[in-house]
Amino acid sequence: SAALVGLLLAAAGVTLSMVTHNGMWDGLASILIGVLLLSVAWFLATESHSLLIGEGATRRNDEVIRKIVVADPDVETVVELITLQRGPRSILVLVDVDFADHLDTAGIEVVVARLRGAIQDAVPAATAIYLSARDRSRKA
């Protein structure tokens, strides 16, 4: 759309210059095109800046993910939750979970699969979900 607006500005500038025999209109159109391009560049830079340096998912998504994990009967607590927006529709989810003590490795695998499915259903943008077991009483 910016390119089409630029073309319209250029056409208007050239037309007005030819009709009025005054080159000011062509110069003014060139300046307006430059302002338009600067505006588009500024917009794109501000929109993509956070994606380039890394931005967490929205607070709402974090809360939804935390509620899902904590609500599971085989989870004691969420030790740490990290989300990273990797693109417009792609969120990386890292969750350190303190699982219930009665679970063995096979039980933890079942819980992890269940949690991944629930998170994916609630937050479709969560395209990469990693859950790891961590004892909350120990430091990482």
Coordinates of C-alpha atoms in Angstrom, one line a residue:
S1 CA 0.0 0.0 0.0
A2 CA 2.9 2.4 0.7
A3 CA 4.2 1.7 -2.8
L4 CA 0.9 2.5 -4.3
V5 CA 0.6 5.7 -2.3
G6 CA 4.1 6.6 -3.4
L7 CA 3.2 6.1 -7.1
L8 CA 0.1 8.3 -6.6
L9 CA 2.2 11.0 -5.1
A10 CA 4.8 10.8 -7.9
A11 CA 2.0 10.9 -10.5
A12 CA 0.4 13.9 -8.9
G13 CA 3.7 15.7 -8.6
V14 CA 4.7 15.1 -12.2
T15 CA 1.2 16.0 -13.4
L16 CA 1.0 19.2 -11.4
S17 CA 4.5 20.2 -12.6
M18 CA 3.6 19.7 -16.2
V19 CA 0.3 21.5 -15.9
T20 CA 1.6 24.5 -14.0
H21 CA 5.1 24.5 -15.5
N22 CA 6.4 24.7 -12.0
G23 CA 9.0 22.1 -10.8
M24 CA 8.1 22.8 -7.2
W25 CA 5.3 20.2 -7.4
D26 CA 7.7 17.4 -8.5
G27 CA 10.1 18.3 -5.7
L28 CA 7.2 18.5 -3.1
A29 CA 6.0 15.0 -4.2
S30 CA 9.6 13.7 -3.8
I31 CA 9.7 15.0 -0.3
L32 CA 6.3 13.5 0.6
I33 CA 7.5 10.2 -0.8
G34 CA 10.6 10.4 1.4
V35 CA 8.4 11.1 4.4
L36 CA 6.1 8.2 3.5
L37 CA 9.1 5.8 3.2
L38 CA 10.5 7.0 6.5
S39 CA 7.2 6.4 8.2
V40 CA 6.9 2.9 6.8
A41 CA 10.5 2.2 7.9
W42 CA 9.8 3.5 11.4
F43 CA 6.6 1.4 11.7
L44 CA 8.4 -1.8 10.5
A45 CA 11.3 -1.2 12.8
T46 CA 9.2 -0.6 15.9
E47 CA 7.0 -3.6 15.1
S48 CA 9.9 -6.0 14.5
H49 CA 12.3 -4.7 17.1
S50 CA 10.9 -6.8 20.0
L51 CA 10.7 -9.9 17.8
L52 CA 14.4 -9.5 16.9
I53 CA 15.7 -9.1 20.4
G54 CA 13.2 -11.5 22.0
E55 CA 10.0 -10.7 23.7
G56 CA 8.0 -12.8 26.1
A57 CA 4.5 -13.9 25.3
T58 CA 1.6 -11.9 26.6
R59 CA 0.8 -11.9 30.3
R60 CA -2.5 -13.5 29.5
N61 CA -0.8 -16.4 27.7
D62 CA 1.7 -16.8 30.6
E63 CA -1.2 -16.9 33.1
V64 CA -3.2 -19.5 31.0
I65 CA -0.1 -21.7 30.7
R66 CA 0.7 -21.5 34.4
K67 CA -3.0 -22.2 35.4
I68 CA -3.0 -25.3 33.1
V69 CA 0.2 -26.7 34.6
V70 CA -0.7 -26.0 38.2
A71 CA -4.2 -27.4 37.8
D72 CA -2.8 -30.8 36.9
P73 CA -3.2 -33.2 39.8
D74 CA 0.3 -34.6 39.3
V75 CA 2.0 -31.3 39.5
E76 CA 3.2 -29.8 42.8
T77 CA 4.2 -26.4 41.4
V78 CA 5.7 -24.5 38.5
V79 CA 9.3 -23.7 39.4
E80 CA 9.9 -21.5 36.4
L81 CA 8.0 -20.5 33.3
I82 CA 9.7 -18.8 30.4
T83 CA 7.9 -17.8 27.1
L84 CA 9.5 -16.3 24.1
Q85 CA 7.6 -14.9 21.1
R86 CA 9.5 -16.3 18.1
G87 CA 7.2 -14.8 15.5
P88 CA 3.7 -13.5 15.0
R89 CA 2.1 -16.9 15.6
S90 CA 4.9 -18.8 17.3
I91 CA 5.6 -19.0 21.0
L92 CA 8.4 -21.0 22.7
V93 CA 7.3 -22.3 26.1
L94 CA 9.8 -23.5 28.7
V95 CA 8.4 -24.8 32.0
D96 CA 10.3 -26.3 34.9
V97 CA 7.9 -28.4 36.9
D98 CA 8.0 -30.0 40.3
F99 CA 6.1 -33.2 39.7
A100 CA 4.3 -35.2 42.4
D101 CA 6.7 -37.5 44.3
H102 CA 4.8 -40.6 43.5
L103 CA 5.4 -40.4 39.8
D104 CA 8.1 -42.5 38.1
T105 CA 9.6 -41.8 34.7
A106 CA 6.8 -43.3 32.7
G107 CA 4.3 -41.4 34.8
I108 CA 6.1 -38.1 34.2
E109 CA 6.1 -38.8 30.5
V110 CA 2.3 -39.3 30.5
V111 CA 1.9 -36.0 32.5
V112 CA 4.2 -34.1 30.1
A113 CA 2.2 -35.4 27.1
R114 CA -1.1 -34.4 28.7
L115 CA 0.2 -30.9 29.6
R116 CA 1.7 -30.3 26.2
G117 CA -1.7 -31.1 24.6
A118 CA -3.6 -28.9 27.1
I119 CA -1.2 -26.0 26.5
Q120 CA -1.4 -26.4 22.7
D121 CA -5.2 -26.4 22.9
A122 CA -5.4 -23.3 25.1
V123 CA -2.6 -21.4 23.3
P124 CA -2.5 -22.4 19.7
A125 CA 0.5 -20.2 19.1
A126 CA 2.6 -22.3 21.5
T127 CA 4.4 -24.2 18.8
A128 CA 7.4 -25.5 20.9
I129 CA 6.6 -26.6 24.4
Y130 CA 9.3 -28.0 26.6
L131 CA 8.6 -29.2 30.1
S132 CA 11.4 -30.4 32.5
A133 CA 11.3 -31.9 35.9
R134 CA 12.9 -29.9 38.7
D135 CA 12.8 -30.2 42.4
R136 CA 11.7 -26.8 43.7
S137 CA 13.8 -27.2 46.9
R138 CA 17.0 -27.4 44.9
K139 CA 18.7 -24.6 43.0
A140 CA 19.2 -25.0 39.2

